[in-house]
Amino acid sequence: MTTRRLRLSAILWAAPAILVILALLYYPLAQNLRLSFLQWSVFSPEQEFVGFKNYIAAFSDAVFWIAIRNNVAYAAASLVIQVGLGLMLAALLDRFVKGKLQAFFRSVYFLPATISITVTGVLFSFIYHPEVGFLNEALRGLGLEWLARVWLGEPETAIWAIIAMSQWQWTGYVAALLLVAIQRIPSELYEAAALDGAGPVRQFLNVTIPLTREMVAVMSIVTVSNAFLVFNEIVAMTNGGPNNATQVLGTLIYQNAFVNDDMGYASAIATIVLFITLIIGAVQLFYTSRKRVSL
């Protein structure tokens, strides 16, 4: 078979998959970008071209900046707790727990990630209940009743209460993945470090972190990307309230598209989220290609 026929055959085999990707992925993206320049209601056939008006409205909207702030807070907390604390939990599990007990703890770490976000949201709504919730009862039992409050009803604490719930659900999952990366490190490296007088902390800093850097980078980027796509947790627990204090970009898009019937404005916000996640993805590709570690 000639080279030309081989190329033609490859194109024919790949064509169905390419068409599906174009129809289900890139066509909706292009449509979203087009709609972001329009003023349009789903109940009207008329679509008015308004240029960058929707983008200007977004950047002038105080609620949009509250959503950006909440997403950034979500990303920062997830980076520190899920990746930072997750790496330490994985290192402790690898070093001090062996055999079947390690398998048990690995399952315990992973279990919260298998629970539906909606179920977790309802569960934590009961935990945060101001009168009968476990959290306030525990604070009163410890003599810290001055800390008890309406966790989901006060603008200062609502978003942090939801962020805390997400950390509970996903930190163990990230730790389980990082444990796999740690277990790929040859034990001879730890033995050599111990012979040089390095204790557990120095071994963690000088052996574990450098040799899991690639996995840590990937998990960091994935965690930050997910923080900008958060939606279900907010809807299940506060639906953006109180007074828009827990709005994130996902809920803002939903409310403008399907509650306010402002498709153009919602599409403009969605396009901004798209560019944010594209930048994060580009950083991921750049960083992992330059920082690849071989054992």
PDB file of C-alpha atoms in Angstrom:
ATOM      1  CA  MET A   1       0.000   0.000   0.000  1.00  0.00           C
ATOM      2  CA  THR A   2       1.392   3.415  -0.963  1.00  0.00           C
ATOM      3  CA  THR A   3       2.008   6.217   1.536  1.00  0.00           C
ATOM      4  CA  ARG A   4      -0.836   8.223   0.020  1.00  0.00           C
ATOM      5  CA  ARG A   5      -3.276   5.356   0.478  1.00  0.00           C
ATOM      6  CA  LEU A   6      -2.089   4.853   4.046  1.00  0.00           C
ATOM      7  CA  ARG A   7      -2.744   8.522   4.839  1.00  0.00           C
ATOM      8  CA  LEU A   8      -6.169   8.393   3.188  1.00  0.00           C
ATOM      9  CA  SER A   9      -7.024   5.241   5.135  1.00  0.00           C
ATOM     10  CA  ALA A  10      -5.952   6.872   8.414  1.00  0.00           C
ATOM     11  CA  ILE A  11      -8.075   9.951   7.688  1.00  0.00           C
ATOM     12  CA  LEU A  12     -11.121   7.808   6.903  1.00  0.00           C
ATOM     13  CA  TRP A  13     -10.718   5.813  10.132  1.00  0.00           C
ATOM     14  CA  ALA A  14     -10.276   8.970  12.224  1.00  0.00           C
ATOM     15  CA  ALA A  15     -13.014  10.977  10.492  1.00  0.00           C
ATOM     16  CA  PRO A  16     -15.984   9.745  12.629  1.00  0.00           C
ATOM     17  CA  ALA A  17     -14.164  10.525  15.879  1.00  0.00           C
ATOM     18  CA  ILE A  18     -13.094  13.932  14.574  1.00  0.00           C
ATOM     19  CA  LEU A  19     -16.674  14.743  13.540  1.00  0.00           C
ATOM     20  CA  VAL A  20     -18.019  13.747  16.964  1.00  0.00           C
ATOM     21  CA  ILE A  21     -15.396  15.909  18.719  1.00  0.00           C
ATOM     22  CA  LEU A  22     -16.167  18.867  16.460  1.00  0.00           C
ATOM     23  CA  ALA A  23     -19.932  18.491  16.973  1.00  0.00           C
ATOM     24  CA  LEU A  24     -19.932  17.913  20.742  1.00  0.00           C
ATOM     25  CA  LEU A  25     -16.950  19.973  21.886  1.00  0.00           C
ATOM     26  CA  TYR A  26     -15.815  22.696  19.506  1.00  0.00           C
ATOM     27  CA  TYR A  27     -19.186  23.639  17.980  1.00  0.00           C
ATOM     28  CA  PRO A  28     -20.736  24.422  21.425  1.00  0.00           C
ATOM     29  CA  LEU A  29     -17.622  26.427  22.318  1.00  0.00           C
ATOM     30  CA  ALA A  30     -17.921  28.433  19.111  1.00  0.00           C
ATOM     31  CA  GLN A  31     -21.645  28.963  19.713  1.00  0.00           C
ATOM     32  CA  ASN A  32     -20.967  30.142  23.271  1.00  0.00           C
ATOM     33  CA  LEU A  33     -18.404  32.636  21.977  1.00  0.00           C
ATOM     34  CA  ARG A  34     -20.901  33.908  19.367  1.00  0.00           C
ATOM     35  CA  LEU A  35     -23.682  34.265  21.935  1.00  0.00           C
ATOM     36  CA  SER A  36     -21.407  36.268  24.227  1.00  0.00           C
ATOM     37  CA  PHE A  37     -21.600  39.137  21.692  1.00  0.00           C
ATOM     38  CA  LEU A  38     -25.411  39.067  21.549  1.00  0.00           C
ATOM     39  CA  GLN A  39     -28.339  40.266  23.635  1.00  0.00           C
ATOM     40  CA  TRP A  40     -30.700  37.304  23.497  1.00  0.00           C
ATOM     41  CA  SER A  41     -33.643  35.761  25.325  1.00  0.00           C
ATOM     42  CA  VAL A  42     -34.576  32.124  24.729  1.00  0.00           C
ATOM     43  CA  PHE A  43     -38.217  33.252  24.478  1.00  0.00           C
ATOM     44  CA  SER A  44     -37.470  35.565  21.561  1.00  0.00           C
ATOM     45  CA  PRO A  45     -36.136  34.778  18.045  1.00  0.00           C
ATOM     46  CA  GLU A  46     -34.411  38.168  17.890  1.00  0.00           C
ATOM     47  CA  GLN A  47     -30.688  38.301  18.606  1.00  0.00           C
ATOM     48  CA  GLU A  48     -29.160  41.776  18.855  1.00  0.00           C
ATOM     49  CA  PHE A  49     -25.402  42.178  18.324  1.00  0.00           C
ATOM     50  CA  VAL A  50     -23.981  44.230  21.213  1.00  0.00           C
ATOM     51  CA  GLY A  51     -20.229  43.768  20.754  1.00  0.00           C
ATOM     52  CA  PHE A  52     -18.267  43.683  24.015  1.00  0.00           C
ATOM     53  CA  LYS A  53     -21.157  45.087  26.065  1.00  0.00           C
ATOM     54  CA  ASN A  54     -21.666  41.797  27.953  1.00  0.00           C
ATOM     55  CA  TYR A  55     -17.961  41.599  28.840  1.00  0.00           C
ATOM     56  CA  ILE A  56     -17.942  45.216  30.020  1.00  0.00           C
ATOM     57  CA  ALA A  57     -21.070  44.492  32.086  1.00  0.00           C
ATOM     58  CA  ALA A  58     -19.370  41.457  33.623  1.00  0.00           C
ATOM     59  CA  PHE A  59     -16.237  43.335  34.644  1.00  0.00           C
ATOM     60  CA  SER A  60     -18.449  46.149  36.037  1.00  0.00           C
ATOM     61  CA  ASP A  61     -20.626  43.767  38.047  1.00  0.00           C
ATOM     62  CA  ALA A  62     -19.803  43.603  41.769  1.00  0.00           C
ATOM     63  CA  VAL A  63     -21.278  40.094  42.022  1.00  0.00           C
ATOM     64  CA  PHE A  64     -18.920  38.910  39.244  1.00  0.00           C
ATOM     65  CA  TRP A  65     -15.927  40.030  41.326  1.00  0.00           C
ATOM     66  CA  ILE A  66     -17.391  38.332  44.419  1.00  0.00           C
ATOM     67  CA  ALA A  67     -17.573  35.133  42.348  1.00  0.00           C
ATOM     68  CA  ILE A  68     -13.973  35.574  41.148  1.00  0.00           C
ATOM     69  CA  ARG A  69     -12.827  36.173  44.736  1.00  0.00           C
ATOM     70  CA  ASN A  70     -14.647  33.061  45.953  1.00  0.00           C
ATOM     71  CA  ASN A  71     -13.199  30.912  43.159  1.00  0.00           C
ATOM     72  CA  VAL A  72      -9.679  32.175  43.946  1.00  0.00           C
ATOM     73  CA  ALA A  73     -10.212  31.474  47.667  1.00  0.00           C
ATOM     74  CA  TYR A  74     -11.482  28.017  46.729  1.00  0.00           C
ATOM     75  CA  ALA A  75      -8.376  27.394  44.593  1.00  0.00           C
ATOM     76  CA  ALA A  76      -5.925  28.655  47.255  1.00  0.00           C
ATOM     77  CA  ALA A  77      -7.488  26.579  50.024  1.00  0.00           C
ATOM     78  CA  SER A  78      -7.610  23.496  47.794  1.00  0.00           C
ATOM     79  CA  LEU A  79      -3.970  23.937  46.815  1.00  0.00           C
ATOM     80  CA  VAL A  80      -2.775  24.200  50.416  1.00  0.00           C
ATOM     81  CA  ILE A  81      -5.030  21.565  51.982  1.00  0.00           C
ATOM     82  CA  GLN A  82      -5.691  19.017  49.240  1.00  0.00           C
ATOM     83  CA  VAL A  83      -2.218  19.013  47.700  1.00  0.00           C
ATOM     84  CA  GLY A  84      -0.036  20.210  50.616  1.00  0.00           C
ATOM     85  CA  LEU A  85      -1.742  18.328  53.419  1.00  0.00           C
ATOM     86  CA  GLY A  86      -2.509  15.432  51.058  1.00  0.00           C
ATOM     87  CA  LEU A  87       1.193  14.989  50.282  1.00  0.00           C
ATOM     88  CA  MET A  88       2.055  14.938  53.989  1.00  0.00           C
ATOM     89  CA  LEU A  89      -0.708  12.416  54.721  1.00  0.00           C
ATOM     90  CA  ALA A  90       0.517  10.219  51.876  1.00  0.00           C
ATOM     91  CA  ALA A  91       4.124  10.400  53.126  1.00  0.00           C
ATOM     92  CA  LEU A  92       3.065   9.507  56.677  1.00  0.00           C
ATOM     93  CA  LEU A  93       0.975   6.608  55.411  1.00  0.00           C
ATOM     94  CA  ASP A  94       3.835   5.297  53.273  1.00  0.00           C
ATOM     95  CA  ARG A  95       6.444   5.579  56.030  1.00  0.00           C
ATOM     96  CA  PHE A  96       4.653   4.522  59.206  1.00  0.00           C
ATOM     97  CA  VAL A  97       1.773   2.277  58.137  1.00  0.00           C
ATOM     98  CA  LYS A  98       2.381  -1.002  56.338  1.00  0.00           C
ATOM     99  CA  GLY A  99       0.501  -4.038  55.035  1.00  0.00           C
ATOM    100  CA  LYS A 100      -3.235  -4.491  55.431  1.00  0.00           C
ATOM    101  CA  LEU A 101      -3.464  -1.506  57.774  1.00  0.00           C
ATOM    102  CA  GLN A 102      -2.138   0.731  54.990  1.00  0.00           C
ATOM    103  CA  ALA A 103      -4.758  -0.669  52.598  1.00  0.00           C
ATOM    104  CA  PHE A 104      -7.428   0.069  55.224  1.00  0.00           C
ATOM    105  CA  PHE A 105      -6.326   3.687  55.655  1.00  0.00           C
ATOM    106  CA  ARG A 106      -6.060   4.113  51.884  1.00  0.00           C
ATOM    107  CA  SER A 107      -9.718   3.044  51.628  1.00  0.00           C
ATOM    108  CA  VAL A 108     -10.625   5.448  54.438  1.00  0.00           C
ATOM    109  CA  TYR A 109      -8.876   8.270  52.572  1.00  0.00           C
ATOM    110  CA  PHE A 110     -10.671   7.439  49.339  1.00  0.00           C
ATOM    111  CA  LEU A 111     -14.171   6.854  50.789  1.00  0.00           C
ATOM    112  CA  PRO A 112     -15.392  10.513  51.000  1.00  0.00           C
ATOM    113  CA  ALA A 113     -14.699  10.974  47.261  1.00  0.00           C
ATOM    114  CA  THR A 114     -17.220   8.227  46.429  1.00  0.00           C
ATOM    115  CA  ILE A 115     -20.106  10.095  48.096  1.00  0.00           C
ATOM    116  CA  SER A 116     -22.339  12.247  45.912  1.00  0.00           C
ATOM    117  CA  ILE A 117     -21.657  15.975  46.257  1.00  0.00           C
ATOM    118  CA  THR A 118     -25.370  16.578  46.789  1.00  0.00           C
ATOM    119  CA  VAL A 119     -25.478  14.025  49.612  1.00  0.00           C
ATOM    120  CA  THR A 120     -22.348  15.571  51.146  1.00  0.00           C
ATOM    121  CA  GLY A 121     -23.920  19.018  50.901  1.00  0.00           C
ATOM    122  CA  VAL A 122     -27.069  17.886  52.726  1.00  0.00           C
ATOM    123  CA  LEU A 123     -24.962  16.095  55.352  1.00  0.00           C
ATOM    124  CA  PHE A 124     -22.861  19.177  56.061  1.00  0.00           C
ATOM    125  CA  SER A 125     -25.954  21.393  56.114  1.00  0.00           C
ATOM    126  CA  PHE A 126     -27.039  19.374  59.145  1.00  0.00           C
ATOM    127  CA  ILE A 127     -23.533  19.597  60.654  1.00  0.00           C
ATOM    128  CA  TYR A 128     -23.581  23.402  60.236  1.00  0.00           C
ATOM    129  CA  HIS A 129     -27.173  23.767  61.541  1.00  0.00           C
ATOM    130  CA  PRO A 130     -27.135  26.692  64.037  1.00  0.00           C
ATOM    131  CA  GLU A 131     -29.258  24.976  66.717  1.00  0.00           C
ATOM    132  CA  VAL A 132     -28.897  21.203  66.413  1.00  0.00           C
ATOM    133  CA  GLY A 133     -25.767  20.927  64.240  1.00  0.00           C
ATOM    134  CA  PHE A 134     -22.797  18.878  65.413  1.00  0.00           C
ATOM    135  CA  LEU A 135     -20.289  21.721  64.941  1.00  0.00           C
ATOM    136  CA  ASN A 136     -21.996  24.223  67.241  1.00  0.00           C
ATOM    137  CA  GLU A 137     -22.755  21.480  69.781  1.00  0.00           C
ATOM    138  CA  ALA A 138     -19.069  20.488  69.796  1.00  0.00           C
ATOM    139  CA  LEU A 139     -17.984  24.115  70.281  1.00  0.00           C
ATOM    140  CA  ARG A 140     -20.409  24.546  73.188  1.00  0.00           C
ATOM    141  CA  GLY A 141     -19.159  21.291  74.716  1.00  0.00           C
ATOM    142  CA  LEU A 142     -15.577  22.592  74.562  1.00  0.00           C
ATOM    143  CA  GLY A 143     -16.563  25.880  76.215  1.00  0.00           C
ATOM    144  CA  LEU A 144     -16.146  27.780  72.933  1.00  0.00           C
ATOM    145  CA  GLU A 145     -19.786  28.795  72.560  1.00  0.00           C
ATOM    146  CA  TRP A 146     -18.669  32.283  71.505  1.00  0.00           C
ATOM    147  CA  LEU A 147     -17.500  30.679  68.241  1.00  0.00           C
ATOM    148  CA  ALA A 148     -20.901  29.086  67.551  1.00  0.00           C
ATOM    149  CA  ARG A 149     -22.764  30.835  64.739  1.00  0.00           C
ATOM    150  CA  VAL A 150     -25.065  30.419  61.740  1.00  0.00           C
ATOM    151  CA  TRP A 151     -22.286  29.080  59.519  1.00  0.00           C
ATOM    152  CA  LEU A 152     -24.211  29.070  56.240  1.00  0.00           C
ATOM    153  CA  GLY A 153     -26.315  32.128  57.067  1.00  0.00           C
ATOM    154  CA  GLU A 154     -23.590  34.684  57.649  1.00  0.00           C
ATOM    155  CA  PRO A 155     -21.774  36.205  54.623  1.00  0.00           C
ATOM    156  CA  GLU A 156     -18.401  36.104  56.417  1.00  0.00           C
ATOM    157  CA  THR A 157     -18.466  32.350  57.093  1.00  0.00           C
ATOM    158  CA  ALA A 158     -20.714  30.782  54.436  1.00  0.00           C
ATOM    159  CA  ILE A 159     -18.145  30.371  51.624  1.00  0.00           C
ATOM    160  CA  TRP A 160     -15.490  29.091  54.052  1.00  0.00           C
ATOM    161  CA  ALA A 161     -17.918  26.527  55.437  1.00  0.00           C
ATOM    162  CA  ILE A 162     -18.487  25.208  51.917  1.00  0.00           C
ATOM    163  CA  ILE A 163     -14.758  25.243  51.122  1.00  0.00           C
ATOM    164  CA  ALA A 164     -14.111  23.254  54.318  1.00  0.00           C
ATOM    165  CA  MET A 165     -16.645  20.654  53.200  1.00  0.00           C
ATOM    166  CA  SER A 166     -14.878  20.251  49.847  1.00  0.00           C
ATOM    167  CA  GLN A 167     -11.511  19.805  51.541  1.00  0.00           C
ATOM    168  CA  TRP A 168     -12.982  17.036  53.698  1.00  0.00           C
ATOM    169  CA  GLN A 169     -14.294  15.286  50.602  1.00  0.00           C
ATOM    170  CA  TRP A 170     -11.278  15.547  48.268  1.00  0.00           C
ATOM    171  CA  THR A 171      -8.105  15.701  50.396  1.00  0.00           C
ATOM    172  CA  GLY A 172      -8.063  11.940  50.931  1.00  0.00           C
ATOM    173  CA  TYR A 173      -8.578  11.312  47.218  1.00  0.00           C
ATOM    174  CA  VAL A 174      -5.582  13.489  46.311  1.00  0.00           C
ATOM    175  CA  ALA A 175      -3.529  11.846  49.070  1.00  0.00           C
ATOM    176  CA  ALA A 176      -4.316   8.383  47.661  1.00  0.00           C
ATOM    177  CA  LEU A 177      -3.039   9.457  44.224  1.00  0.00           C
ATOM    178  CA  LEU A 178       0.092  11.043  45.693  1.00  0.00           C
ATOM    179  CA  LEU A 179       0.733   7.867  47.676  1.00  0.00           C
ATOM    180  CA  VAL A 180       1.071   5.997  44.386  1.00  0.00           C
ATOM    181  CA  ALA A 181       3.735   8.484  43.261  1.00  0.00           C
ATOM    182  CA  ILE A 182       5.594   8.176  46.584  1.00  0.00           C
ATOM    183  CA  GLN A 183       5.614   4.385  46.401  1.00  0.00           C
ATOM    184  CA  ARG A 184       7.411   4.597  43.031  1.00  0.00           C
ATOM    185  CA  ILE A 185      10.456   6.127  44.752  1.00  0.00           C
ATOM    186  CA  PRO A 186      13.162   3.456  45.256  1.00  0.00           C
ATOM    187  CA  SER A 187      13.698   2.673  48.951  1.00  0.00           C
ATOM    188  CA  GLU A 188      17.482   2.841  48.339  1.00  0.00           C
ATOM    189  CA  LEU A 189      17.224   6.617  48.090  1.00  0.00           C
ATOM    190  CA  TYR A 190      15.700   6.845  51.582  1.00  0.00           C
ATOM    191  CA  GLU A 191      18.336   4.419  52.913  1.00  0.00           C
ATOM    192  CA  ALA A 192      21.129   6.540  51.401  1.00  0.00           C
ATOM    193  CA  ALA A 193      19.623   9.693  52.899  1.00  0.00           C
ATOM    194  CA  ALA A 194      19.387   8.003  56.300  1.00  0.00           C
ATOM    195  CA  LEU A 195      23.064   6.981  56.090  1.00  0.00           C
ATOM    196  CA  ASP A 196      23.892  10.642  55.443  1.00  0.00           C
ATOM    197  CA  GLY A 197      22.132  11.516  58.685  1.00  0.00           C
ATOM    198  CA  ALA A 198      18.877  12.834  57.226  1.00  0.00           C
ATOM    199  CA  GLY A 199      15.868  12.437  59.525  1.00  0.00           C
ATOM    200  CA  PRO A 200      12.256  11.897  58.387  1.00  0.00           C
ATOM    201  CA  VAL A 201      11.660  15.619  57.819  1.00  0.00           C
ATOM    202  CA  ARG A 202      14.792  16.108  55.694  1.00  0.00           C
ATOM    203  CA  GLN A 203      14.013  12.929  53.767  1.00  0.00           C
ATOM    204  CA  PHE A 204      10.555  14.305  53.050  1.00  0.00           C
ATOM    205  CA  LEU A 205      11.966  17.663  51.911  1.00  0.00           C
ATOM    206  CA  ASN A 206      14.973  16.361  49.953  1.00  0.00           C
ATOM    207  CA  VAL A 207      13.711  13.043  48.566  1.00  0.00           C
ATOM    208  CA  THR A 208       9.906  12.824  48.601  1.00  0.00           C
ATOM    209  CA  ILE A 209       9.039  16.305  47.351  1.00  0.00           C
ATOM    210  CA  PRO A 210      11.578  16.479  44.460  1.00  0.00           C
ATOM    211  CA  LEU A 211      10.726  12.983  43.200  1.00  0.00           C
ATOM    212  CA  THR A 212       6.970  13.520  43.337  1.00  0.00           C
ATOM    213  CA  ARG A 213       7.196  16.996  41.816  1.00  0.00           C
ATOM    214  CA  GLU A 214       5.626  15.977  38.520  1.00  0.00           C
ATOM    215  CA  MET A 215       2.599  14.378  40.198  1.00  0.00           C
ATOM    216  CA  VAL A 216       2.306  17.299  42.642  1.00  0.00           C
ATOM    217  CA  ALA A 217       2.325  19.717  39.680  1.00  0.00           C
ATOM    218  CA  VAL A 218      -0.396  17.779  37.878  1.00  0.00           C
ATOM    219  CA  MET A 219      -2.568  17.516  41.005  1.00  0.00           C
ATOM    220  CA  SER A 220      -2.054  21.230  41.719  1.00  0.00           C
ATOM    221  CA  ILE A 221      -3.237  22.257  38.275  1.00  0.00           C
ATOM    222  CA  VAL A 222      -6.171  19.837  38.316  1.00  0.00           C
ATOM    223  CA  THR A 223      -7.192  21.038  41.787  1.00  0.00           C
ATOM    224  CA  VAL A 224      -7.027  24.700  40.792  1.00  0.00           C
ATOM    225  CA  SER A 225      -8.949  23.999  37.558  1.00  0.00           C
ATOM    226  CA  ASN A 226     -11.670  22.188  39.514  1.00  0.00           C
ATOM    227  CA  ALA A 227     -11.893  25.140  41.904  1.00  0.00           C
ATOM    228  CA  PHE A 228     -12.955  27.345  38.983  1.00  0.00           C
ATOM    229  CA  LEU A 229     -15.574  24.782  37.894  1.00  0.00           C
ATOM    230  CA  VAL A 230     -17.211  24.325  41.308  1.00  0.00           C
ATOM    231  CA  PHE A 231     -21.015  24.403  41.131  1.00  0.00           C
ATOM    232  CA  ASN A 232     -22.890  21.544  42.824  1.00  0.00           C
ATOM    233  CA  GLU A 233     -21.602  22.275  46.331  1.00  0.00           C
ATOM    234  CA  ILE A 234     -22.857  25.855  46.193  1.00  0.00           C
ATOM    235  CA  VAL A 235     -26.274  24.911  44.802  1.00  0.00           C
ATOM    236  CA  ALA A 236     -26.753  22.135  47.361  1.00  0.00           C
ATOM    237  CA  MET A 237     -25.881  24.277  50.385  1.00  0.00           C
ATOM    238  CA  THR A 238     -26.598  27.984  49.786  1.00  0.00           C
ATOM    239  CA  ASN A 239     -27.523  28.527  46.111  1.00  0.00           C
ATOM    240  CA  GLY A 240     -25.248  31.559  46.091  1.00  0.00           C
ATOM    241  CA  GLY A 241     -26.586  33.211  49.251  1.00  0.00           C
ATOM    242  CA  PRO A 242     -26.701  34.859  51.670  1.00  0.00           C
ATOM    243  CA  ASN A 243     -26.741  38.132  49.717  1.00  0.00           C
ATOM    244  CA  ASN A 244     -24.546  36.620  46.932  1.00  0.00           C
ATOM    245  CA  ALA A 245     -21.748  35.924  49.435  1.00  0.00           C
ATOM    246  CA  THR A 246     -21.189  32.382  48.092  1.00  0.00           C
ATOM    247  CA  GLN A 247     -21.587  33.079  44.400  1.00  0.00           C
ATOM    248  CA  VAL A 248     -18.990  31.433  42.157  1.00  0.00           C
ATOM    249  CA  LEU A 249     -18.601  31.710  38.404  1.00  0.00           C
ATOM    250  CA  GLY A 250     -20.552  28.492  37.812  1.00  0.00           C
ATOM    251  CA  THR A 251     -23.623  29.578  39.763  1.00  0.00           C
ATOM    252  CA  LEU A 252     -23.439  33.060  38.241  1.00  0.00           C
ATOM    253  CA  ILE A 253     -23.583  31.566  34.734  1.00  0.00           C
ATOM    254  CA  TYR A 254     -26.504  29.322  35.697  1.00  0.00           C
ATOM    255  CA  GLN A 255     -28.533  32.104  37.310  1.00  0.00           C
ATOM    256  CA  ASN A 256     -28.035  34.553  34.452  1.00  0.00           C
ATOM    257  CA  ALA A 257     -28.789  31.931  31.790  1.00  0.00           C
ATOM    258  CA  PHE A 258     -31.721  30.041  33.304  1.00  0.00           C
ATOM    259  CA  VAL A 259     -33.147  32.370  35.980  1.00  0.00           C
ATOM    260  CA  ASN A 260     -32.561  35.864  34.539  1.00  0.00           C
ATOM    261  CA  ASP A 261     -32.856  34.645  30.909  1.00  0.00           C
ATOM    262  CA  ASP A 262     -29.826  36.703  29.862  1.00  0.00           C
ATOM    263  CA  MET A 263     -28.023  34.246  27.602  1.00  0.00           C
ATOM    264  CA  GLY A 264     -25.560  36.744  26.164  1.00  0.00           C
ATOM    265  CA  TYR A 265     -24.305  37.847  29.576  1.00  0.00           C
ATOM    266  CA  ALA A 266     -24.101  34.231  30.812  1.00  0.00           C
ATOM    267  CA  SER A 267     -22.154  33.271  27.669  1.00  0.00           C
ATOM    268  CA  ALA A 268     -19.703  36.121  28.240  1.00  0.00           C
ATOM    269  CA  ILE A 269     -18.990  34.864  31.783  1.00  0.00           C
ATOM    270  CA  ALA A 270     -18.674  31.305  30.456  1.00  0.00           C
ATOM    271  CA  THR A 271     -16.129  32.517  27.895  1.00  0.00           C
ATOM    272  CA  ILE A 272     -14.117  34.188  30.657  1.00  0.00           C
ATOM    273  CA  VAL A 273     -14.138  30.894  32.605  1.00  0.00           C
ATOM    274  CA  LEU A 274     -13.028  29.117  29.425  1.00  0.00           C
ATOM    275  CA  PHE A 275     -10.020  31.401  29.043  1.00  0.00           C
ATOM    276  CA  ILE A 276      -9.102  31.037  32.722  1.00  0.00           C
ATOM    277  CA  THR A 277      -9.129  27.239  32.474  1.00  0.00           C
ATOM    278  CA  LEU A 278      -7.241  27.341  29.152  1.00  0.00           C
ATOM    279  CA  ILE A 279      -4.495  29.410  30.794  1.00  0.00           C
ATOM    280  CA  ILE A 280      -4.327  26.948  33.693  1.00  0.00           C
ATOM    281  CA  GLY A 281      -4.142  24.050  31.225  1.00  0.00           C
ATOM    282  CA  ALA A 282      -1.357  25.765  29.271  1.00  0.00           C
ATOM    283  CA  VAL A 283       0.573  26.286  32.502  1.00  0.00           C
ATOM    284  CA  GLN A 284       0.106  22.596  33.274  1.00  0.00           C
ATOM    285  CA  LEU A 285       1.494  21.507  29.882  1.00  0.00           C
ATOM    286  CA  PHE A 286       4.408  23.947  30.100  1.00  0.00           C
ATOM    287  CA  TYR A 287       5.332  23.047  33.667  1.00  0.00           C
ATOM    288  CA  THR A 288       5.064  19.260  33.331  1.00  0.00           C
ATOM    289  CA  SER A 289       7.047  19.251  30.061  1.00  0.00           C
ATOM    290  CA  ARG A 290       9.921  21.210  31.661  1.00  0.00           C
ATOM    291  CA  LYS A 291       9.919  19.569  35.095  1.00  0.00           C
ATOM    292  CA  ARG A 292       9.662  15.890  34.135  1.00  0.00           C
ATOM    293  CA  VAL A 293      11.481  13.668  36.645  1.00  0.00           C
ATOM    294  CA  SER A 294      12.935  10.261  35.799  1.00  0.00           C
ATOM    295  CA  LEU A 295      13.778   7.657  38.414  1.00  0.00           C
TER     296      LEU A 295
END
